[in-house]
Amino acid sequence: MRNRLEGHRVSSALGPGLAQQAVLARFLPSASQFSLVAQYLCEGPSDRWSDFNRLDRMNDPLECISMKNRLLIAVVGGTLAVPSLSMAIFYDNFDTENGGVSSLNYGSFANWDVSGGTVDLIANGAYGLLGSGMFVDMDGSTSNAGVLTTKTAFALSGGTTYVLRFSISGNQRGGADDSMTVSLGSLYSEVFTRSAAAPWEVVERNIFVASGTNANLSFDHAGGDHLGMLLDEVELAVVPEPTSLVAISMGAIALLRRRKQ
Protein backbone atom coordinates (compact mmCIF):
# COMPACT_ATOMS: atom_id res chain seq x y z
CA MET A 1 0.00 0.00 0.00
CA ARG A 2 2.82 2.37 0.77
CA ASN A 3 4.36 1.69 -2.65
CA ARG A 4 1.04 2.47 -4.32
CA LEU A 5 0.75 5.71 -2.39
CA GLU A 6 4.31 6.81 -3.12
CA GLY A 7 4.01 5.84 -6.79
CA HIS A 8 1.56 8.68 -7.43
CA ARG A 9 2.35 12.34 -7.62
CA VAL A 10 1.19 14.24 -4.55
CA SER A 11 -0.50 17.45 -5.70
CA SER A 12 -2.80 20.11 -4.34
CA ALA A 13 -5.69 18.38 -6.08
CA LEU A 14 -5.64 15.79 -3.33
CA GLY A 15 -6.54 18.36 -0.72
CA PRO A 16 -4.15 19.53 2.01
CA GLY A 17 -5.01 16.77 4.48
CA LEU A 18 -4.19 13.80 2.27
CA ALA A 19 -1.22 15.52 0.65
CA GLN A 20 0.41 16.07 4.02
CA GLN A 21 -0.38 12.53 5.13
CA ALA A 22 1.12 11.11 1.95
CA VAL A 23 4.40 12.87 2.67
CA LEU A 24 4.39 11.71 6.29
CA ALA A 25 3.78 8.13 5.17
CA ARG A 26 7.37 8.02 3.88
CA PHE A 27 8.70 8.34 7.40
CA LEU A 28 6.05 7.45 9.99
CA PRO A 29 3.20 5.04 10.71
CA SER A 30 0.99 7.97 9.76
CA ALA A 31 -2.71 8.63 9.56
CA SER A 32 -2.74 8.06 5.80
CA GLN A 33 -1.10 4.65 6.12
CA PHE A 34 -3.53 3.74 8.89
CA SER A 35 -6.51 4.90 6.80
CA LEU A 36 -5.43 3.02 3.68
CA VAL A 37 -5.24 -0.24 5.62
CA ALA A 38 -8.68 0.49 7.04
CA GLN A 39 -10.06 1.12 3.54
CA TYR A 40 -8.62 -2.18 2.32
CA LEU A 41 -10.37 -4.06 5.12
CA CYS A 42 -13.69 -2.27 4.59
CA GLU A 43 -13.95 -2.05 0.83
CA GLY A 44 -10.97 -3.70 -0.83
CA PRO A 45 -7.99 -2.00 -2.48
CA SER A 46 -8.31 0.89 -4.90
CA ASP A 47 -5.92 2.64 -7.26
CA ARG A 48 -8.00 5.77 -7.83
CA TRP A 49 -7.15 9.10 -6.24
CA SER A 50 -10.87 9.91 -6.14
CA ASP A 51 -11.34 7.13 -3.62
CA PHE A 52 -8.46 8.48 -1.54
CA ASN A 53 -10.04 11.94 -1.62
CA ARG A 54 -13.36 10.52 -0.49
CA LEU A 55 -11.65 8.60 2.28
CA ASP A 56 -9.82 11.73 3.39
CA ARG A 57 -13.10 13.65 3.67
CA MET A 58 -14.87 11.03 5.78
CA ASN A 59 -15.56 12.07 9.35
CA ASP A 60 -14.75 8.55 10.57
CA PRO A 61 -12.82 6.52 7.96
CA LEU A 62 -12.74 3.59 10.38
CA GLU A 63 -16.42 3.46 11.26
CA CYS A 64 -16.85 0.06 9.59
CA ILE A 65 -14.01 -1.50 11.58
CA SER A 66 -14.56 -3.09 14.97
CA MET A 67 -12.42 -1.94 17.87
CA LYS A 68 -10.54 -5.28 17.87
CA ASN A 69 -9.67 -4.87 14.21
CA ARG A 70 -8.59 -1.26 14.75
CA LEU A 71 -6.04 -2.45 17.27
CA LEU A 72 -4.71 -5.05 14.85
CA ILE A 73 -4.51 -2.43 12.09
CA ALA A 74 -2.40 -0.25 14.39
CA VAL A 75 -0.04 -3.14 15.11
CA VAL A 76 0.23 -4.05 11.41
CA GLY A 77 0.79 -0.43 10.38
CA GLY A 78 3.49 -0.02 12.99
CA THR A 79 5.21 -3.21 11.84
CA LEU A 80 5.29 -2.04 8.23
CA ALA A 81 6.80 1.28 9.28
CA VAL A 82 9.53 -0.06 11.59
CA PRO A 83 12.08 -2.07 9.60
CA SER A 84 14.37 -2.17 12.65
CA LEU A 85 11.91 -4.37 14.53
CA SER A 86 13.87 -7.27 16.05
CA MET A 87 13.11 -10.58 17.76
CA ALA A 88 15.19 -11.29 20.86
CA ILE A 89 16.94 -14.64 21.18
CA PHE A 90 18.64 -13.64 24.44
CA TYR A 91 17.93 -11.00 27.08
CA ASP A 92 19.24 -10.53 30.62
CA ASN A 93 18.80 -7.55 32.94
CA PHE A 94 20.20 -9.42 35.98
CA ASP A 95 17.14 -8.46 38.08
CA THR A 96 16.39 -12.03 39.17
CA GLU A 97 19.92 -12.75 40.35
CA ASN A 98 20.52 -13.52 44.04
CA GLY A 99 16.99 -12.54 45.05
CA GLY A 100 17.65 -8.92 44.16
CA VAL A 101 20.41 -8.58 46.76
CA SER A 102 23.91 -7.24 46.03
CA SER A 103 26.80 -9.69 46.21
CA LEU A 104 30.51 -8.95 45.87
CA ASN A 105 32.56 -11.33 43.71
CA TYR A 106 29.36 -12.96 42.52
CA GLY A 107 29.73 -16.06 40.37
CA SER A 108 26.33 -17.79 40.34
CA PHE A 109 24.71 -16.11 37.35
CA ALA A 110 21.89 -17.99 35.66
CA ASN A 111 23.06 -17.15 32.13
CA TRP A 112 26.75 -16.30 32.50
CA ASP A 113 30.07 -17.83 33.48
CA VAL A 114 32.67 -15.67 35.23
CA SER A 115 36.34 -16.26 34.41
CA GLY A 116 39.71 -14.54 34.61
CA GLY A 117 38.77 -12.61 37.74
CA THR A 118 35.65 -11.41 39.51
CA VAL A 119 32.62 -9.17 39.07
CA ASP A 120 30.20 -7.66 41.59
CA LEU A 121 26.41 -7.93 41.44
CA ILE A 122 24.94 -4.58 42.48
CA ALA A 123 21.41 -3.52 43.43
CA ASN A 124 20.33 0.02 42.63
CA GLY A 125 21.58 2.35 45.37
CA ALA A 126 24.00 -0.13 46.93
CA TYR A 127 27.49 1.27 47.58
CA GLY A 128 26.27 4.59 46.18
CA LEU A 129 25.87 3.15 42.66
CA LEU A 130 22.78 4.04 40.66
CA GLY A 131 21.13 2.08 37.87
CA SER A 132 17.95 0.19 37.07
CA GLY A 133 17.21 -2.82 39.25
CA MET A 134 20.26 -5.09 39.37
CA PHE A 135 23.43 -4.58 37.33
CA VAL A 136 27.04 -5.75 37.24
CA ASP A 137 30.25 -3.98 38.25
CA MET A 138 32.68 -5.56 35.81
CA ASP A 139 35.73 -5.07 38.08
CA GLY A 140 35.06 -7.12 41.21
CA SER A 141 36.63 -6.88 44.65
CA THR A 142 39.71 -9.05 44.18
CA SER A 143 41.93 -6.61 42.24
CA ASN A 144 41.32 -8.70 39.14
CA ALA A 145 38.56 -7.68 36.73
CA GLY A 146 36.44 -10.50 35.35
CA VAL A 147 35.10 -11.81 32.06
CA LEU A 148 31.38 -12.50 31.64
CA THR A 149 30.62 -15.13 28.98
CA THR A 150 27.22 -16.52 28.11
CA LYS A 151 26.70 -20.14 29.13
CA THR A 152 24.96 -20.62 25.78
CA ALA A 153 26.74 -20.65 22.43
CA PHE A 154 24.11 -19.11 20.16
CA ALA A 155 23.35 -20.88 16.88
CA LEU A 156 23.51 -17.99 14.40
CA SER A 157 22.07 -18.41 10.91
CA GLY A 158 24.01 -17.47 7.79
CA GLY A 159 22.83 -14.51 5.72
CA THR A 160 21.21 -12.97 8.79
CA THR A 161 21.70 -9.68 10.61
CA TYR A 162 21.65 -9.67 14.40
CA VAL A 163 21.49 -6.68 16.70
CA LEU A 164 23.44 -6.57 19.96
CA ARG A 165 22.24 -4.13 22.62
CA PHE A 166 23.52 -3.47 26.12
CA SER A 167 23.63 -0.64 28.64
CA ILE A 168 26.86 0.60 30.20
CA SER A 169 27.97 3.45 32.41
CA GLY A 170 31.19 4.69 33.97
CA ASN A 171 32.17 3.30 37.37
CA GLN A 172 30.50 6.28 39.16
CA ARG A 173 33.29 6.50 41.75
CA GLY A 174 36.24 8.26 40.15
CA GLY A 175 39.72 7.19 39.17
CA ALA A 176 41.10 6.37 35.75
CA ASP A 177 39.05 5.59 32.65
CA ASP A 178 37.90 1.98 32.31
CA SER A 179 37.97 -0.26 29.22
CA MET A 180 35.99 -3.35 28.31
CA THR A 181 36.09 -5.57 25.22
CA VAL A 182 32.74 -6.83 23.96
CA SER A 183 32.75 -9.73 21.51
CA LEU A 184 30.43 -12.22 19.83
CA GLY A 185 32.66 -15.16 18.94
CA SER A 186 34.91 -14.15 16.06
CA LEU A 187 32.10 -12.20 14.38
CA TYR A 188 32.41 -8.99 16.36
CA SER A 189 34.80 -7.37 18.81
CA GLU A 190 34.96 -3.79 20.07
CA VAL A 191 36.69 -2.01 22.94
CA PHE A 192 34.65 0.49 24.95
CA THR A 193 36.39 3.06 27.13
CA ARG A 194 34.43 5.29 29.51
CA SER A 195 35.32 7.86 32.15
CA ALA A 196 34.10 7.37 35.71
CA ALA A 197 31.40 10.01 35.22
CA ALA A 198 30.06 8.65 31.91
CA PRO A 199 26.27 8.29 32.24
CA TRP A 200 24.24 5.20 31.44
CA GLU A 201 23.85 4.70 27.70
CA VAL A 202 22.42 2.06 25.39
CA VAL A 203 24.91 0.66 22.89
CA GLU A 204 23.53 -0.97 19.74
CA ARG A 205 25.50 -2.77 17.04
CA ASN A 206 24.30 -4.62 13.94
CA ILE A 207 26.24 -7.82 13.20
CA PHE A 208 25.90 -9.60 9.88
CA VAL A 209 26.53 -13.35 9.89
CA ALA A 210 27.65 -14.51 6.45
CA SER A 211 27.58 -18.25 7.18
CA GLY A 212 26.04 -20.23 10.01
CA THR A 213 28.09 -20.55 13.18
CA ASN A 214 27.90 -20.87 16.96
CA ALA A 215 29.14 -18.02 19.12
CA ASN A 216 29.23 -16.96 22.77
CA LEU A 217 28.79 -13.37 23.86
CA SER A 218 31.42 -12.02 26.24
CA PHE A 219 32.30 -8.86 28.19
CA ASP A 220 35.99 -8.71 29.15
CA HIS A 221 36.95 -5.87 31.51
CA ALA A 222 40.56 -4.67 31.76
CA GLY A 223 42.36 -3.62 34.93
CA GLY A 224 41.88 -4.46 38.57
CA ASP A 225 41.23 -1.51 40.89
CA HIS A 226 37.78 -2.52 42.19
CA LEU A 227 36.23 0.24 40.09
CA GLY A 228 34.68 -1.17 36.94
CA MET A 229 32.29 -0.12 34.23
CA LEU A 230 28.68 -1.02 34.98
CA LEU A 231 26.73 -3.38 32.72
CA ASP A 232 23.00 -4.01 32.35
CA GLU A 233 20.22 -5.06 29.94
CA VAL A 234 22.10 -7.30 27.51
CA GLU A 235 20.14 -8.39 24.44
CA LEU A 236 20.89 -10.30 21.24
CA ALA A 237 18.16 -10.28 18.61
CA VAL A 238 17.44 -11.21 15.01
CA VAL A 239 16.64 -8.39 12.60
CA PRO A 240 13.95 -9.65 10.18
CA GLU A 241 14.27 -8.75 6.52
CA PRO A 242 11.81 -6.04 5.40
CA THR A 243 10.16 -8.52 3.03
CA SER A 244 9.41 -10.80 5.96
CA LEU A 245 7.73 -7.98 7.85
CA VAL A 246 5.58 -7.11 4.86
CA ALA A 247 4.59 -10.75 4.36
CA ILE A 248 3.55 -11.09 7.99
CA SER A 249 1.56 -7.86 7.87
CA MET A 250 -0.20 -8.64 4.59
CA GLY A 251 -1.04 -12.12 5.87
CA ALA A 252 -2.76 -10.58 8.88
CA ILE A 253 -4.71 -8.21 6.63
CA ALA A 254 -5.79 -11.03 4.32
CA LEU A 255 -6.98 -13.06 7.32
CA LEU A 256 -9.12 -10.18 8.51
CA ARG A 257 -10.60 -9.76 5.03
CA ARG A 258 -11.61 -13.44 4.93
CA ARG A 259 -13.15 -13.26 8.38
CA LYS A 260 -15.12 -10.17 7.42
CA GLN A 261 -16.61 -11.73 4.25
XYZ file of C-alpha atoms in Angstrom:
261
model
C 0.000 0.000 0.000
C 2.818 2.368 0.772
C 4.357 1.691 -2.650
C 1.042 2.472 -4.324
C 0.752 5.707 -2.386
C 4.306 6.807 -3.121
C 4.008 5.841 -6.791
C 1.557 8.683 -7.434
C 2.347 12.343 -7.620
C 1.187 14.245 -4.551
C -0.498 17.454 -5.699
C -2.801 20.111 -4.336
C -5.688 18.377 -6.081
C -5.642 15.785 -3.329
C -6.544 18.357 -0.720
C -4.153 19.529 2.006
C -5.011 16.768 4.483
C -4.193 13.802 2.272
C -1.223 15.517 0.654
C 0.414 16.074 4.021
C -0.381 12.530 5.127
C 1.122 11.107 1.948
C 4.405 12.874 2.667
C 4.393 11.707 6.290
C 3.784 8.130 5.169
C 7.372 8.022 3.878
C 8.700 8.345 7.402
C 6.052 7.448 9.989
C 3.202 5.039 10.711
C 0.993 7.972 9.759
C -2.709 8.634 9.565
C -2.737 8.064 5.799
C -1.100 4.652 6.115
C -3.525 3.736 8.887
C -6.513 4.898 6.804
C -5.430 3.019 3.676
C -5.235 -0.236 5.617
C -8.678 0.490 7.039
C -10.060 1.125 3.540
C -8.618 -2.180 2.319
C -10.367 -4.060 5.115
C -13.685 -2.269 4.591
C -13.953 -2.047 0.830
C -10.974 -3.699 -0.826
C -7.987 -2.003 -2.478
C -8.309 0.888 -4.904
C -5.924 2.641 -7.256
C -7.996 5.771 -7.834
C -7.151 9.097 -6.239
C -10.871 9.911 -6.138
C -11.340 7.129 -3.618
C -8.460 8.481 -1.537
C -10.042 11.942 -1.620
C -13.358 10.525 -0.486
C -11.649 8.601 2.284
C -9.821 11.734 3.391
C -13.097 13.654 3.668
C -14.868 11.028 5.780
C -15.565 12.068 9.353
C -14.747 8.553 10.569
C -12.824 6.522 7.964
C -12.735 3.587 10.380
C -16.420 3.461 11.264
C -16.846 0.064 9.586
C -14.014 -1.502 11.582
C -14.558 -3.090 14.974
C -12.417 -1.945 17.875
C -10.542 -5.275 17.870
C -9.671 -4.868 14.212
C -8.593 -1.255 14.750
C -6.045 -2.447 17.274
C -4.707 -5.050 14.852
C -4.508 -2.429 12.095
C -2.398 -0.245 14.387
C -0.037 -3.137 15.113
C 0.231 -4.052 11.410
C 0.788 -0.429 10.384
C 3.495 -0.018 12.989
C 5.214 -3.213 11.842
C 5.290 -2.036 8.233
C 6.798 1.276 9.280
C 9.526 -0.058 11.594
C 12.081 -2.071 9.603
C 14.374 -2.169 12.645
C 11.907 -4.370 14.534
C 13.867 -7.267 16.052
C 13.113 -10.575 17.761
C 15.187 -11.294 20.858
C 16.935 -14.641 21.178
C 18.644 -13.638 24.439
C 17.934 -11.003 27.082
C 19.235 -10.526 30.619
C 18.800 -7.548 32.942
C 20.197 -9.425 35.984
C 17.145 -8.457 38.081
C 16.386 -12.025 39.165
C 19.921 -12.754 40.352
C 20.516 -13.520 44.043
C 16.991 -12.540 45.055
C 17.651 -8.919 44.156
C 20.414 -8.582 46.757
C 23.905 -7.237 46.032
C 26.801 -9.689 46.211
C 30.511 -8.949 45.867
C 32.563 -11.328 43.711
C 29.365 -12.964 42.524
C 29.729 -16.060 40.369
C 26.334 -17.787 40.345
C 24.712 -16.108 37.346
C 21.889 -17.988 35.656
C 23.061 -17.151 32.134
C 26.753 -16.301 32.503
C 30.069 -17.832 33.476
C 32.673 -15.672 35.228
C 36.339 -16.263 34.405
C 39.711 -14.535 34.606
C 38.774 -12.610 37.737
C 35.648 -11.408 39.514
C 32.618 -9.166 39.068
C 30.200 -7.662 41.588
C 26.413 -7.928 41.444
C 24.939 -4.576 42.475
C 21.408 -3.520 43.426
C 20.327 0.023 42.631
C 21.585 2.352 45.365
C 24.005 -0.125 46.931
C 27.490 1.268 47.581
C 26.266 4.591 46.176
C 25.870 3.148 42.658
C 22.781 4.040 40.659
C 21.128 2.077 37.872
C 17.947 0.185 37.066
C 17.206 -2.825 39.251
C 20.262 -5.086 39.367
C 23.430 -4.576 37.327
C 27.043 -5.750 37.240
C 30.250 -3.976 38.246
C 32.684 -5.563 35.807
C 35.732 -5.070 38.084
C 35.056 -7.118 41.211
C 36.628 -6.876 44.647
C 39.714 -9.046 44.178
C 41.929 -6.612 42.241
C 41.323 -8.701 39.136
C 38.563 -7.678 36.726
C 36.442 -10.503 35.354
C 35.099 -11.809 32.064
C 31.381 -12.498 31.644
C 30.622 -15.135 28.983
C 27.220 -16.523 28.113
C 26.695 -20.135 29.127
C 24.963 -20.621 25.775
C 26.737 -20.648 22.433
C 24.108 -19.107 20.165
C 23.345 -20.885 16.883
C 23.507 -17.991 14.403
C 22.073 -18.411 10.912
C 24.006 -17.470 7.792
C 22.832 -14.515 5.716
C 21.212 -12.974 8.790
C 21.699 -9.676 10.609
C 21.655 -9.675 14.401
C 21.490 -6.684 16.695
C 23.436 -6.572 19.960
C 22.242 -4.127 22.624
C 23.518 -3.471 26.116
C 23.628 -0.644 28.643
C 26.863 0.600 30.198
C 27.968 3.455 32.410
C 31.186 4.694 33.974
C 32.171 3.304 37.366
C 30.497 6.282 39.156
C 33.289 6.503 41.749
C 36.236 8.257 40.147
C 39.720 7.188 39.171
C 41.101 6.372 35.747
C 39.049 5.586 32.647
C 37.900 1.984 32.309
C 37.966 -0.263 29.220
C 35.989 -3.350 28.307
C 36.092 -5.572 25.223
C 32.745 -6.831 23.955
C 32.747 -9.734 21.514
C 30.432 -12.218 19.832
C 32.658 -15.157 18.945
C 34.913 -14.147 16.062
C 32.100 -12.202 14.383
C 32.413 -8.992 16.358
C 34.799 -7.366 18.813
C 34.963 -3.787 20.072
C 36.692 -2.007 22.938
C 34.652 0.488 24.948
C 36.388 3.062 27.129
C 34.429 5.290 29.514
C 35.316 7.859 32.147
C 34.102 7.368 35.708
C 31.398 10.011 35.216
C 30.061 8.651 31.915
C 26.266 8.286 32.242
C 24.238 5.197 31.436
C 23.846 4.701 27.696
C 22.420 2.062 25.392
C 24.906 0.664 22.886
C 23.531 -0.973 19.736
C 25.501 -2.771 17.044
C 24.296 -4.622 13.938
C 26.245 -7.817 13.204
C 25.905 -9.598 9.879
C 26.533 -13.354 9.894
C 27.647 -14.510 6.451
C 27.575 -18.247 7.180
C 26.037 -20.234 10.011
C 28.093 -20.551 13.180
C 27.896 -20.875 16.963
C 29.138 -18.015 19.119
C 29.233 -16.964 22.767
C 28.792 -13.368 23.860
C 31.421 -12.016 26.243
C 32.304 -8.862 28.188
C 35.987 -8.711 29.154
C 36.949 -5.867 31.511
C 40.560 -4.666 31.761
C 42.360 -3.623 34.928
C 41.884 -4.461 38.568
C 41.226 -1.506 40.888
C 37.776 -2.525 42.188
C 36.226 0.245 40.088
C 34.684 -1.168 36.941
C 32.290 -0.118 34.234
C 28.684 -1.021 34.985
C 26.729 -3.384 32.718
C 23.003 -4.010 32.353
C 20.223 -5.059 29.940
C 22.098 -7.297 27.511
C 20.143 -8.389 24.437
C 20.891 -10.296 21.242
C 18.157 -10.284 18.612
C 17.440 -11.212 15.012
C 16.636 -8.385 12.597
C 13.946 -9.650 10.175
C 14.272 -8.753 6.525
C 11.810 -6.042 5.395
C 10.155 -8.518 3.025
C 9.413 -10.803 5.963
C 7.730 -7.976 7.855
C 5.582 -7.115 4.860
C 4.591 -10.751 4.358
C 3.547 -11.092 7.994
C 1.563 -7.863 7.873
C -0.195 -8.643 4.589
C -1.040 -12.116 5.868
C -2.764 -10.580 8.883
C -4.708 -8.205 6.626
C -5.788 -11.028 4.319
C -6.977 -13.058 7.319
C -9.123 -10.175 8.514
C -10.597 -9.763 5.034
C -11.612 -13.439 4.932
C -13.154 -13.259 8.383
C -15.123 -10.167 7.419
C -16.613 -11.731 4.253
